Short mmCIF file of C-alpha atoms and ligand atoms in Angstrom, two decimals:
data_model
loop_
_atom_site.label_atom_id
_atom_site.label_comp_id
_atom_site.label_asym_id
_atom_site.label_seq_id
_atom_site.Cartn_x
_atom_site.Cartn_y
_atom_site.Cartn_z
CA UNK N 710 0.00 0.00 0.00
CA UNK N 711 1.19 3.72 -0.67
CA UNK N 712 3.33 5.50 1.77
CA UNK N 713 1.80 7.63 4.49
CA UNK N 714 4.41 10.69 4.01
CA UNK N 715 4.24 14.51 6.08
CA UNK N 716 6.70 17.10 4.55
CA UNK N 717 7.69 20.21 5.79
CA UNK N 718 8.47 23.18 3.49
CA UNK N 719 10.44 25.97 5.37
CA UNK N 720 10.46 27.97 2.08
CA UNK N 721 13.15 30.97 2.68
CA UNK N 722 12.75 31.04 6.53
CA UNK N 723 15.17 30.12 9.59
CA UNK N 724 18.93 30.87 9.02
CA UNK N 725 21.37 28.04 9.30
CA UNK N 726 21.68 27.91 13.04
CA UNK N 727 17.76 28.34 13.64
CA UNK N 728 17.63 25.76 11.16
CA UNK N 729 19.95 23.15 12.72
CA UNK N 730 17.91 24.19 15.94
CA UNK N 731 14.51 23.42 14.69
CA UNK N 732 15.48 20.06 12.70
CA UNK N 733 17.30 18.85 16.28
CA UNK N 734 13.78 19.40 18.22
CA UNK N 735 12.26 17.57 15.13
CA UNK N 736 13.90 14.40 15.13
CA UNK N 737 14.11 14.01 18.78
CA UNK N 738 10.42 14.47 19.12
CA UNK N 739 9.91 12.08 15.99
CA UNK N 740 12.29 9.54 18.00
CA UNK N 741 10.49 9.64 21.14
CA UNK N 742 6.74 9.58 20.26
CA UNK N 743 5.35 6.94 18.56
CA UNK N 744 3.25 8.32 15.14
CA UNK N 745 1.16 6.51 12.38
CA UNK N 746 3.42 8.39 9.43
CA UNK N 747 5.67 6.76 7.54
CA UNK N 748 8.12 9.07 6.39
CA UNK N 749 8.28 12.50 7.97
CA UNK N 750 10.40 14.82 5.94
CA UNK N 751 12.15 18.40 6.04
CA UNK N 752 12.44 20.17 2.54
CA UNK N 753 14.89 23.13 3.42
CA UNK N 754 17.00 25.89 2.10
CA UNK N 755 20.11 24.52 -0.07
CA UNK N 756 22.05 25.74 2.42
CA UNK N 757 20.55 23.68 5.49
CA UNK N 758 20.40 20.39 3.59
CA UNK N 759 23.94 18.75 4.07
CA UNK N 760 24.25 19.70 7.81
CA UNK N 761 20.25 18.59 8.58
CA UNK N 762 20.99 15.12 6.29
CA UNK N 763 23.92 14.33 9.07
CA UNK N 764 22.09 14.74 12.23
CA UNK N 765 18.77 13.03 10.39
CA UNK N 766 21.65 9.68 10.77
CA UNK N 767 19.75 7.05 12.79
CA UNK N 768 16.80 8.94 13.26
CA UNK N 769 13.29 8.36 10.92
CA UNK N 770 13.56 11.84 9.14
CA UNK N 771 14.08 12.60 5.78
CA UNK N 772 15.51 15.87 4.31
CA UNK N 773 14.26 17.19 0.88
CA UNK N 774 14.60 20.34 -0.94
CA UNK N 775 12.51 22.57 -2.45
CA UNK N 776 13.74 23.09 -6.44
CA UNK N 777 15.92 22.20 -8.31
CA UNK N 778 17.54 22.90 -12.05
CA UNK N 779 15.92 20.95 -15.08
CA UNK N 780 19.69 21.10 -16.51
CA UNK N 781 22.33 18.60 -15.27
CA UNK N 782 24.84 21.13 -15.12
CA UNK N 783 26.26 24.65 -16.84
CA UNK N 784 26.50 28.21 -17.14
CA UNK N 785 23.30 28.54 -14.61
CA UNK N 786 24.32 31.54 -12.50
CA UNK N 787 23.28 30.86 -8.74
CA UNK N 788 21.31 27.45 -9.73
CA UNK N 789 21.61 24.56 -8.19
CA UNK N 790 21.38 21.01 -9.19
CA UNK N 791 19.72 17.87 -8.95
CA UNK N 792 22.70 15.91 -8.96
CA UNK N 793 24.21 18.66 -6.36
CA UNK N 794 21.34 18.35 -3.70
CA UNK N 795 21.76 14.11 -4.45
CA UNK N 796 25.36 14.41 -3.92
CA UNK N 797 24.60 15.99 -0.14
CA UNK N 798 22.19 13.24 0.80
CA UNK N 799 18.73 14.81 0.39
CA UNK N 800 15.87 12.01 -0.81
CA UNK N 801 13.18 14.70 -1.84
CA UNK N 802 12.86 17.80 -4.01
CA UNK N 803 9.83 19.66 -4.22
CA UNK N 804 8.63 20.59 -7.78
CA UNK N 805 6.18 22.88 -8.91
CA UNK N 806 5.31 24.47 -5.93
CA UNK N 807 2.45 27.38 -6.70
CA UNK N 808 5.02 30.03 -5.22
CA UNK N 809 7.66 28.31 -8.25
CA UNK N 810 4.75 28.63 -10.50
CA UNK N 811 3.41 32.37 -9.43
CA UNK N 812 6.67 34.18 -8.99
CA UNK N 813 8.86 32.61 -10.89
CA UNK N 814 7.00 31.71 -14.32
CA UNK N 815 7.78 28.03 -14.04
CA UNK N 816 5.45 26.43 -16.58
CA UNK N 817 3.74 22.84 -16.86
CA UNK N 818 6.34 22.48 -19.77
CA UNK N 819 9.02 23.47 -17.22
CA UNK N 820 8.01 21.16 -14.71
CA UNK N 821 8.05 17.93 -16.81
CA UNK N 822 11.55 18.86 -17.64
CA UNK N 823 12.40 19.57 -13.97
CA UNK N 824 10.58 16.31 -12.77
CA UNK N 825 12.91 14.11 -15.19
CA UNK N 826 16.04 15.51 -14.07
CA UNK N 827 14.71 15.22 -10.57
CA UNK N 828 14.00 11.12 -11.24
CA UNK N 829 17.28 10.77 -13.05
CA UNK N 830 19.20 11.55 -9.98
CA UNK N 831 17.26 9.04 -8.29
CA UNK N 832 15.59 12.17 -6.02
CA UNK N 833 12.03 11.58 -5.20
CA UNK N 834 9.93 14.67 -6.38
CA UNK N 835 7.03 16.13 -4.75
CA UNK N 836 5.00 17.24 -7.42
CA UNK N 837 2.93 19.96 -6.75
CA UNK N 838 -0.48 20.84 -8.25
CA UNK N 839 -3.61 23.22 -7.69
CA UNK N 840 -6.16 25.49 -8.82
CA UNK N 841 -6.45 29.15 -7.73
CA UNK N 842 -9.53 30.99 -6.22
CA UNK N 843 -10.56 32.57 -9.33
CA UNK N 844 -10.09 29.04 -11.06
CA UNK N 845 -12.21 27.48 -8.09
CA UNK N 846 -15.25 29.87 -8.45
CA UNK N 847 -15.08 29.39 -12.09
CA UNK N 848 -15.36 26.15 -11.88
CA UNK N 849 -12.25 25.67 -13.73
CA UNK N 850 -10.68 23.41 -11.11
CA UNK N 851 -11.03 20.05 -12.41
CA UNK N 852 -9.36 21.32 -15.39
CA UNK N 853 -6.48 22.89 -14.58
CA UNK N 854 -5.73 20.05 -12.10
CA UNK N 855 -5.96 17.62 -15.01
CA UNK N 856 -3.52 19.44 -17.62
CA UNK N 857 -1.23 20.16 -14.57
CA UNK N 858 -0.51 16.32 -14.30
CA UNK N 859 -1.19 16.11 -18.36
CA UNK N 860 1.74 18.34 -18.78
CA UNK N 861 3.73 17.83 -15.79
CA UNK N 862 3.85 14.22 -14.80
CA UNK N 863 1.94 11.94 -17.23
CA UNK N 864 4.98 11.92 -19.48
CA UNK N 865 6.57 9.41 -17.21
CA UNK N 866 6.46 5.69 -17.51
CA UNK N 867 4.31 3.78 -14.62
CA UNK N 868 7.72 2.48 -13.40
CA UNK N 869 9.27 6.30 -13.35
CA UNK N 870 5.71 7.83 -11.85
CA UNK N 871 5.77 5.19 -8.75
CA UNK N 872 8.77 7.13 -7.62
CA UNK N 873 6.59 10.14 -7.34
CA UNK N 874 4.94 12.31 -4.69
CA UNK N 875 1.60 14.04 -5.93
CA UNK N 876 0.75 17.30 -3.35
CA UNK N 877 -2.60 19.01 -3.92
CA UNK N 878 -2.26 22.54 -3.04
CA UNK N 879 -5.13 24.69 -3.86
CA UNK N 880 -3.71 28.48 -3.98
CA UNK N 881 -6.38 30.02 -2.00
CA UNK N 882 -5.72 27.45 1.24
CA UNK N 883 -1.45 28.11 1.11
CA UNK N 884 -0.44 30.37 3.63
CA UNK N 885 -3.95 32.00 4.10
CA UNK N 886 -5.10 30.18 7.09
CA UNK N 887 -7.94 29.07 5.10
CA UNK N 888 -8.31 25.21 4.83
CA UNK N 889 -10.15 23.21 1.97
CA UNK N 890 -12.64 21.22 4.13
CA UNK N 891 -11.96 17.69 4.24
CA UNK N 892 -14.94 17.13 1.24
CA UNK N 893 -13.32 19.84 -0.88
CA UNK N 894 -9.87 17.78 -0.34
CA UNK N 895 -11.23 14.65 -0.61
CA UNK N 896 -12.89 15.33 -3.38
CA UNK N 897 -9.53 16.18 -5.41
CA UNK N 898 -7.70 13.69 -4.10
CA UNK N 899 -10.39 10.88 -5.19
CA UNK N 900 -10.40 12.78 -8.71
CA UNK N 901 -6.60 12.66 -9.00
CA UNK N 902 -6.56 9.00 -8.31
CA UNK N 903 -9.23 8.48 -10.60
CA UNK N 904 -6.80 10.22 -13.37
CA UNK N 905 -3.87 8.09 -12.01
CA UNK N 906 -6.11 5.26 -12.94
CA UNK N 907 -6.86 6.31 -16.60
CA UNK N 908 -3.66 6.94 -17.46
CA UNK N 909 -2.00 3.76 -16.00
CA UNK N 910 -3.86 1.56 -13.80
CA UNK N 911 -5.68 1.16 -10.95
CA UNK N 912 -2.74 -0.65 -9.22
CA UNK N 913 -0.50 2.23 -9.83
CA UNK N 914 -3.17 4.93 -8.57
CA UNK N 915 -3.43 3.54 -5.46
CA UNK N 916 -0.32 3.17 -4.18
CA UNK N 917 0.75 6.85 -5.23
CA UNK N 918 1.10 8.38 -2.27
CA UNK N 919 -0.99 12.20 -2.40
CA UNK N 920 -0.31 14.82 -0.24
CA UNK N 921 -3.18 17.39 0.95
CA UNK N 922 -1.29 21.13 1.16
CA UNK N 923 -2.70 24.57 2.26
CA UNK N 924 -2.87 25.93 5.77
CA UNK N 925 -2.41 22.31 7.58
CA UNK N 926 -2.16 22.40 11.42
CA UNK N 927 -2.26 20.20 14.16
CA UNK N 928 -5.89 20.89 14.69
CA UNK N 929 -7.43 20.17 11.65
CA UNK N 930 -4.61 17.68 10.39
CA UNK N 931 -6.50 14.34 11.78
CA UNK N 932 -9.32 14.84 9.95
CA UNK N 933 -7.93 15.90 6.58
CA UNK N 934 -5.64 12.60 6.80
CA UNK N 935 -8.48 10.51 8.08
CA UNK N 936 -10.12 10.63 4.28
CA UNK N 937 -9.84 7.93 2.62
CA UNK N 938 -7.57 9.22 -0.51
CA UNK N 939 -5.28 12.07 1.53
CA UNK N 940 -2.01 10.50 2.77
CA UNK N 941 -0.48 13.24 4.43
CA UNK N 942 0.09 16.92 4.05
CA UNK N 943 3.11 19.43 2.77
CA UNK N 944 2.99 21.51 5.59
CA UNK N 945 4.51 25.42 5.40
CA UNK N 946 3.91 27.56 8.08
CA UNK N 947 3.60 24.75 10.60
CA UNK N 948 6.98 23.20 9.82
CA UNK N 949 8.77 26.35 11.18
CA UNK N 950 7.58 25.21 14.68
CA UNK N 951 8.83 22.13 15.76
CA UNK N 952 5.98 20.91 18.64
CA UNK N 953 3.35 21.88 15.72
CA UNK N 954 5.09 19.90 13.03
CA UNK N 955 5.64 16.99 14.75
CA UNK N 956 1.84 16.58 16.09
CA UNK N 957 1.25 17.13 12.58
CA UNK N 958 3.20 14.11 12.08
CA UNK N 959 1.65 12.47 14.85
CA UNK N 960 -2.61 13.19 13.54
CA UNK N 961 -2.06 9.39 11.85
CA UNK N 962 -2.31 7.81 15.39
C1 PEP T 154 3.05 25.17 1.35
O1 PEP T 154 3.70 26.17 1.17
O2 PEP T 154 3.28 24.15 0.72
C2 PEP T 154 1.98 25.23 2.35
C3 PEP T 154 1.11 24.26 2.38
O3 PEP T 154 1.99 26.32 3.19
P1 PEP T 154 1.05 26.54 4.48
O4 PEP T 154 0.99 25.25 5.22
O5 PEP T 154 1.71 27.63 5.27
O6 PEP T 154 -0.30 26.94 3.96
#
């Protein structure tokens, strides 16, 4: 069955020694106190990620990051690679998060290209998708979630998409303190799968591991993970704290 995974996303927050600080708390809470998740991982700054993959040794935390280059190398000024962030340890690299896609103009088209290089480094990407508000009240969301894995992911064969994280992030619920309910999220997540399903199988859509995103907390994180197609959250502002994150970690129990 597919992994039950909870990823934190510091985005461009906590300088190296907060960092270090925060990640310590982490795994010794995640060592001492038993939790229903399967893989709990950090997806820090570049510059966290070697230091954070050393003290992760022994314990049951993973450490990510949160882009990387679709090129294997070059003349990329201040880029960093896939084979870089591999070459310090990390497992994870997030891919298409909506911040990627808002403020830096990274495209479907992008992505794909991003995702392979990702997978050919033998990283594990988190692929994120979702709709924004205006594409929710227009009704548009099915749509846009469909040609964001059209044009992002189902390129890959079934062998190279079981390697793959799916997060659904709608735009609206990131950062905003406004949660989809867990029938909004479910709803997705169930229509995703069903997607996963057409394009390969059923065998392969249900043990792809999907991620629920946007304004997750330890309050309302037990009942978002307790639907039947959500299998743990990308978590943003609640990383930064490491008693929230880990009883984030914990709402499987
Ligand atoms: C995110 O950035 O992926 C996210 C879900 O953020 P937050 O939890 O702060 O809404």
């Amino acid at each position: 069955m597919r992994k039950k995974i909870v990823a934190g996303n510091w985005k461009m927050n906590l300088d190296y020694n907060e960092g270090l600080g925060v990640f310590s708390e982490i795994i010794n809470m995640v060592k001492d106190e038993a939790t229903g998740t399967q893989e709990a991982v950090i997806c820090s700054p570049f510059i966290h990620i070697h230091s954070l993959v050393q003290l992760a040794k022994g314990y049951k935390v993973a450490v990510g990051a949160q882009n990387a280059h679709q090129a294997e190398s070059g003349a990329y000024t201040g880029e960093t690679s896939a084979k870089m962030i591999k070459s310090v340890g990390a497992a994870y690299v997030i891919i298409g998060h909506s911040e990627r896609r808002q403020y830096f103009g990274e495209s479907n088209e992008l992505l794909a290209k991003k995702t392979d290089t990702v997978l050919k480094n033998d990283l594990r990407p988190i692929f994120c998708i979702g709709e924004t508000l205006q594409e929710r009240e227009a009704n548009a969301h099915f749509d846009v979630i469909k040609t964001q894995l059209v044009e992002g992911v189902f390129h890959l064969d079934a062998a190279q998409f079981a390697k793959l994280v799916l997060a659904y992030e709608p735009v609206w619920a990131i950062g905003t303190g406004v949660t989809a309910t867990s029938a909004q999220a479910q709803e997705i997540h169930a229509f995703i799968r069903k997607e996963i399903a057409a394009k390969y199988n059923q065998e392969v859509a249900d043990s792809t591991t999907i991620l629920y995103g946007g304004s997750c907390n330890p309050k309302n994180a037990a009942e978002l993970f307790g639907c039947a197609d959500i299998d743990g959250g990308l978590i943003g502002g609640a990383s930064l704290k490491s008693r929230d994150f880990v009883d984030i970690v914990k709402a499987f129990n």
